[in-house]
Amino acid sequence: MEFDGTQQLLKKGEHYETYLYHGFEYKVFKDYYPLMAIYEEFSTQKSIYVAGLSPVQFYETDDKFVLKMDHVEGEPLSELAKRDAPKAFDIMAQVFRKFHQVIHWQRPLYSLEPKVMYDDLKFVRSSLSRYRNQYKECFCHLNMDLSSILVTPDGDDFIVINCEKSRLGDPFVDYVRTYMLLEQSSKEYLEIYKECVLPEMWEIGITEEQFENAKKAFRIIDDYKEKYDYIYFGYKVKLYPAIEQLGFEITPGFDNRDQVKVFYDGQPSKEIIKELLLLLTYEQELSFWDEDYGNNIHDPGRYISVYNMGTHVAYHFGNHGWSSGYEKMSLDDMADLIAKNWTRADGRSAYNYDRFVLIKANLNADYDKKAWFDKL
């Protein structure tokens, strides 16, 4: 999207910038940001608007990396808190109650499904929900701090913003999340929060043990997110230019979340493909189609996933309904196999694999290395 020069920068995040432009706000994401994540944010914000929890409406634009939204005026609760902190936290308590009254909203809203390592998943899930029945889940903001609420200019109402992390979940996790945000930012405000807001959490029957377990679960989630961001965003910023210098073209992958197409128009040499493999580590997965494998006329060929281990590659493969364990191959042999199949489209899947491979972050890299790769 191109602005005419009259845009005003409102906020600069790690992966986006927000501008005020012709009466609307535009959130402009960096071009490496996953498109599915942008769609999820758009869908979540629309759900919040339709449910009546925020007057801010979001709109699609012609640019897939840009979201348009209504611009609203108001005083951040953080400013009110400087003058009257108890009043500010009383308003926050009202916001929590308003959100948590919306139970099992029918318009699509993603449930709180934590992204953690498999070994932690059972504990995290059980610690963040008392429910086995999703119909008891309600709207949770999950990013509620003093900057997420605006007091309207007349002082009679409030507006909730920063709703992109909202999910359906157990209401008590909302209180825990804000507790942790304040724990990191202001001990003074944390004490007022304990007095003005947190009693509502205890009133719904939360025990001290549940509270502590939820905090531990969120710390696990935060640690994983830090690693996710490093693997996902860090490798993209550094890796993409190096791949393009080899003559490849990078475009978004098919699920638009965590993979890209690495395209080469023509037939790259085995040497160039080996250089591509050497740019990767086991923290990335390269996948491609091998046409010659097998003799099953109904399901020939295999899809191979490759992980560079430095001196060799680990790989596994499969096709519809079956898969292999992990095996080992030299870098030269794998580069040769990829080169042989470069122009051989599979002709059946949505991917088609016509003159490209797919690369994505391996978010279970440490587990895979310990459980599988090191044993080859």
PDB file of C-alpha atoms in Angstrom, residues 27-162:
ATOM      1  CA  LYS A  27      -1.545  -1.422  10.580  1.00  0.00           C
ATOM      2  CA  VAL A  28       1.264  -2.226   8.154  1.00  0.00           C
ATOM      3  CA  PHE A  29       3.029  -5.530   8.779  1.00  0.00           C
ATOM      4  CA  LYS A  30       6.533  -6.351   7.595  1.00  0.00           C
ATOM      5  CA  ASP A  31       6.486  -8.424   4.416  1.00  0.00           C
ATOM      6  CA  TYR A  32       7.896 -11.489   6.177  1.00  0.00           C
ATOM      7  CA  TYR A  33       5.024 -11.612   8.663  1.00  0.00           C
ATOM      8  CA  PRO A  34       2.864 -14.766   8.253  1.00  0.00           C
ATOM      9  CA  LEU A  35      -0.295 -14.040   6.307  1.00  0.00           C
ATOM     10  CA  MET A  36      -2.337 -16.540   8.303  1.00  0.00           C
ATOM     11  CA  ALA A  37      -1.455 -14.667  11.496  1.00  0.00           C
ATOM     12  CA  ILE A  38      -2.687 -11.432   9.899  1.00  0.00           C
ATOM     13  CA  TYR A  39      -5.908 -13.169   8.906  1.00  0.00           C
ATOM     14  CA  GLU A  40      -6.339 -14.534  12.449  1.00  0.00           C
ATOM     15  CA  GLU A  41      -5.919 -11.033  13.863  1.00  0.00           C
ATOM     16  CA  PHE A  42      -8.455  -9.641  11.394  1.00  0.00           C
ATOM     17  CA  SER A  43     -10.953 -12.397  12.201  1.00  0.00           C
ATOM     18  CA  THR A  44     -10.470 -11.958  15.952  1.00  0.00           C
ATOM     19  CA  GLN A  45     -10.933  -8.191  15.801  1.00  0.00           C
ATOM     20  CA  LYS A  46     -14.094  -8.609  13.711  1.00  0.00           C
ATOM     21  CA  SER A  47     -15.475 -11.025  16.326  1.00  0.00           C
ATOM     22  CA  ILE A  48     -14.742  -8.554  19.109  1.00  0.00           C
ATOM     23  CA  TYR A  49     -16.580  -5.832  17.169  1.00  0.00           C
ATOM     24  CA  VAL A  50     -19.620  -7.957  16.309  1.00  0.00           C
ATOM     25  CA  ALA A  51     -19.913  -9.108  19.937  1.00  0.00           C
ATOM     26  CA  GLY A  52     -20.174  -5.466  20.997  1.00  0.00           C
ATOM     27  CA  LEU A  53     -16.969  -5.526  23.035  1.00  0.00           C
ATOM     28  CA  SER A  54     -15.241  -2.784  21.051  1.00  0.00           C
ATOM     29  CA  PRO A  55     -16.514  -0.112  18.628  1.00  0.00           C
ATOM     30  CA  VAL A  56     -13.382  -0.428  16.512  1.00  0.00           C
ATOM     31  CA  GLN A  57     -14.226  -2.047  13.200  1.00  0.00           C
ATOM     32  CA  PHE A  58     -11.572  -3.631  10.987  1.00  0.00           C
ATOM     33  CA  TYR A  59     -11.555  -3.666   7.189  1.00  0.00           C
ATOM     34  CA  GLU A  60      -9.662  -5.638   4.583  1.00  0.00           C
ATOM     35  CA  THR A  61      -7.477  -3.775   2.107  1.00  0.00           C
ATOM     36  CA  ASP A  62      -6.007  -4.554  -1.298  1.00  0.00           C
ATOM     37  CA  ASP A  63      -2.634  -5.089   0.407  1.00  0.00           C
ATOM     38  CA  LYS A  64      -2.468  -8.440   2.205  1.00  0.00           C
ATOM     39  CA  PHE A  65       0.024  -7.023   4.706  1.00  0.00           C
ATOM     40  CA  VAL A  66      -2.185  -4.069   5.727  1.00  0.00           C
ATOM     41  CA  LEU A  67      -5.223  -3.932   8.019  1.00  0.00           C
ATOM     42  CA  LYS A  68      -7.469  -0.878   8.139  1.00  0.00           C
ATOM     43  CA  MET A  69      -9.400   0.045  11.281  1.00  0.00           C
ATOM     44  CA  ASP A  70     -11.524   2.823  12.751  1.00  0.00           C
ATOM     45  CA  HIS A  71      -9.643   5.539  14.596  1.00  0.00           C
ATOM     46  CA  VAL A  72     -10.950   6.269  18.087  1.00  0.00           C
ATOM     47  CA  GLU A  73     -10.057   9.018  20.515  1.00  0.00           C
ATOM     48  CA  GLY A  74      -9.676   8.548  24.237  1.00  0.00           C
ATOM     49  CA  GLU A  75      -7.391   8.833  27.221  1.00  0.00           C
ATOM     50  CA  PRO A  76      -5.411   5.665  27.978  1.00  0.00           C
ATOM     51  CA  LEU A  77      -6.213   4.217  31.363  1.00  0.00           C
ATOM     52  CA  SER A  78      -2.506   4.532  32.140  1.00  0.00           C
ATOM     53  CA  GLU A  79      -2.945   8.334  32.219  1.00  0.00           C
ATOM     54  CA  LEU A  80      -6.014   8.141  34.466  1.00  0.00           C
ATOM     55  CA  ALA A  81      -4.088   5.818  36.790  1.00  0.00           C
ATOM     56  CA  LYS A  82      -1.529   8.557  37.437  1.00  0.00           C
ATOM     57  CA  ARG A  83      -4.317  10.694  38.899  1.00  0.00           C
ATOM     58  CA  ASP A  84      -6.624   8.068  40.368  1.00  0.00           C
ATOM     59  CA  ALA A  85      -5.278   4.517  40.230  1.00  0.00           C
ATOM     60  CA  PRO A  86      -8.175   2.849  42.138  1.00  0.00           C
ATOM     61  CA  LYS A  87     -10.672   4.360  39.673  1.00  0.00           C
ATOM     62  CA  ALA A  88      -8.594   3.143  36.733  1.00  0.00           C
ATOM     63  CA  PHE A  89      -8.548  -0.409  38.056  1.00  0.00           C
ATOM     64  CA  ASP A  90     -12.264  -0.288  38.830  1.00  0.00           C
ATOM     65  CA  ILE A  91     -12.783   0.411  35.121  1.00  0.00           C
ATOM     66  CA  MET A  92     -10.512  -2.514  34.277  1.00  0.00           C
ATOM     67  CA  ALA A  93     -12.680  -4.761  36.470  1.00  0.00           C
ATOM     68  CA  GLN A  94     -15.739  -3.607  34.512  1.00  0.00           C
ATOM     69  CA  VAL A  95     -14.005  -4.473  31.245  1.00  0.00           C
ATOM     70  CA  PHE A  96     -13.199  -7.969  32.460  1.00  0.00           C
ATOM     71  CA  ARG A  97     -16.816  -8.526  33.492  1.00  0.00           C
ATOM     72  CA  LYS A  98     -18.056  -7.283  30.114  1.00  0.00           C
ATOM     73  CA  PHE A  99     -15.739  -9.628  28.221  1.00  0.00           C
ATOM     74  CA  HIS A 100     -16.444 -12.659  30.374  1.00  0.00           C
ATOM     75  CA  GLN A 101     -20.215 -12.350  29.940  1.00  0.00           C
ATOM     76  CA  VAL A 102     -19.855 -13.395  26.283  1.00  0.00           C
ATOM     77  CA  ILE A 103     -19.855 -17.198  26.467  1.00  0.00           C
ATOM     78  CA  HIS A 104     -19.257 -19.530  23.512  1.00  0.00           C
ATOM     79  CA  TRP A 105     -19.689 -16.858  20.867  1.00  0.00           C
ATOM     80  CA  GLN A 106     -20.957 -18.381  17.618  1.00  0.00           C
ATOM     81  CA  ARG A 107     -18.959 -16.154  15.293  1.00  0.00           C
ATOM     82  CA  PRO A 108     -15.526 -17.747  14.789  1.00  0.00           C
ATOM     83  CA  LEU A 109     -13.082 -16.895  17.544  1.00  0.00           C
ATOM     84  CA  TYR A 110     -10.021 -19.011  18.142  1.00  0.00           C
ATOM     85  CA  SER A 111      -9.816 -20.936  21.405  1.00  0.00           C
ATOM     86  CA  LEU A 112      -6.819 -20.554  23.651  1.00  0.00           C
ATOM     87  CA  GLU A 113      -4.628 -23.339  22.274  1.00  0.00           C
ATOM     88  CA  PRO A 114      -1.161 -22.868  23.724  1.00  0.00           C
ATOM     89  CA  LYS A 115       1.870 -23.342  21.496  1.00  0.00           C
ATOM     90  CA  VAL A 116       4.399 -25.233  23.584  1.00  0.00           C
ATOM     91  CA  MET A 117       6.610 -28.262  23.330  1.00  0.00           C
ATOM     92  CA  TYR A 118       4.733 -31.561  23.365  1.00  0.00           C
ATOM     93  CA  ASP A 119       6.156 -32.545  26.769  1.00  0.00           C
ATOM     94  CA  ASP A 120       4.613 -29.407  28.340  1.00  0.00           C
ATOM     95  CA  LEU A 121       1.284 -29.503  26.539  1.00  0.00           C
ATOM     96  CA  LYS A 122      -0.706 -31.594  29.031  1.00  0.00           C
ATOM     97  CA  PHE A 123       0.317 -29.455  32.011  1.00  0.00           C
ATOM     98  CA  VAL A 124      -0.281 -26.170  30.190  1.00  0.00           C
ATOM     99  CA  ARG A 125      -3.701 -27.175  28.912  1.00  0.00           C
ATOM    100  CA  SER A 126      -4.903 -28.442  32.301  1.00  0.00           C
ATOM    101  CA  SER A 127      -3.521 -25.363  34.074  1.00  0.00           C
ATOM    102  CA  LEU A 128      -5.286 -22.852  31.830  1.00  0.00           C
ATOM    103  CA  SER A 129      -8.780 -24.303  31.846  1.00  0.00           C
ATOM    104  CA  ARG A 130     -11.075 -25.874  34.418  1.00  0.00           C
ATOM    105  CA  TYR A 131     -13.474 -26.872  31.664  1.00  0.00           C
ATOM    106  CA  ARG A 132     -13.713 -29.961  29.535  1.00  0.00           C
ATOM    107  CA  ASN A 133     -16.707 -28.487  27.725  1.00  0.00           C
ATOM    108  CA  GLN A 134     -15.888 -25.654  25.317  1.00  0.00           C
ATOM    109  CA  TYR A 135     -19.427 -24.281  25.653  1.00  0.00           C
ATOM    110  CA  LYS A 136     -18.387 -22.788  29.003  1.00  0.00           C
ATOM    111  CA  GLU A 137     -15.573 -20.791  27.432  1.00  0.00           C
ATOM    112  CA  CYS A 138     -15.917 -17.007  27.277  1.00  0.00           C
ATOM    113  CA  PHE A 139     -14.111 -14.129  25.614  1.00  0.00           C
ATOM    114  CA  CYS A 140     -10.708 -13.481  27.205  1.00  0.00           C
ATOM    115  CA  HIS A 141      -8.696 -10.400  26.244  1.00  0.00           C
ATOM    116  CA  LEU A 142      -5.321 -11.878  27.294  1.00  0.00           C
ATOM    117  CA  ASN A 143      -3.445  -8.598  26.819  1.00  0.00           C
ATOM    118  CA  MET A 144      -5.277  -6.376  29.292  1.00  0.00           C
ATOM    119  CA  ASP A 145      -3.047  -3.695  30.719  1.00  0.00           C
ATOM    120  CA  LEU A 146      -3.599  -0.006  31.357  1.00  0.00           C
ATOM    121  CA  SER A 147      -2.802   0.864  27.728  1.00  0.00           C
ATOM    122  CA  SER A 148      -5.517  -1.463  26.383  1.00  0.00           C
ATOM    123  CA  ILE A 149      -8.434   0.653  27.637  1.00  0.00           C
ATOM    124  CA  LEU A 150      -9.321   4.187  26.545  1.00  0.00           C
ATOM    125  CA  VAL A 151     -11.641   6.478  28.492  1.00  0.00           C
ATOM    126  CA  THR A 152     -13.880   8.410  26.095  1.00  0.00           C
ATOM    127  CA  PRO A 153     -13.438  12.205  25.902  1.00  0.00           C
ATOM    128  CA  ASP A 154     -16.668  12.786  27.880  1.00  0.00           C
ATOM    129  CA  GLY A 155     -15.415  10.423  30.586  1.00  0.00           C
ATOM    130  CA  ASP A 156     -18.646   8.412  30.602  1.00  0.00           C
ATOM    131  CA  ASP A 157     -17.522   5.286  28.757  1.00  0.00           C
ATOM    132  CA  PHE A 158     -14.493   3.233  27.861  1.00  0.00           C
ATOM    133  CA  ILE A 159     -13.143   1.627  24.693  1.00  0.00           C
ATOM    134  CA  VAL A 160     -11.179  -1.626  24.643  1.00  0.00           C
ATOM    135  CA  ILE A 161      -8.303  -1.867  22.163  1.00  0.00           C
ATOM    136  CA  ASN A 162      -5.331  -4.191  21.534  1.00  0.00           C
TER     137      ASN A 162
END
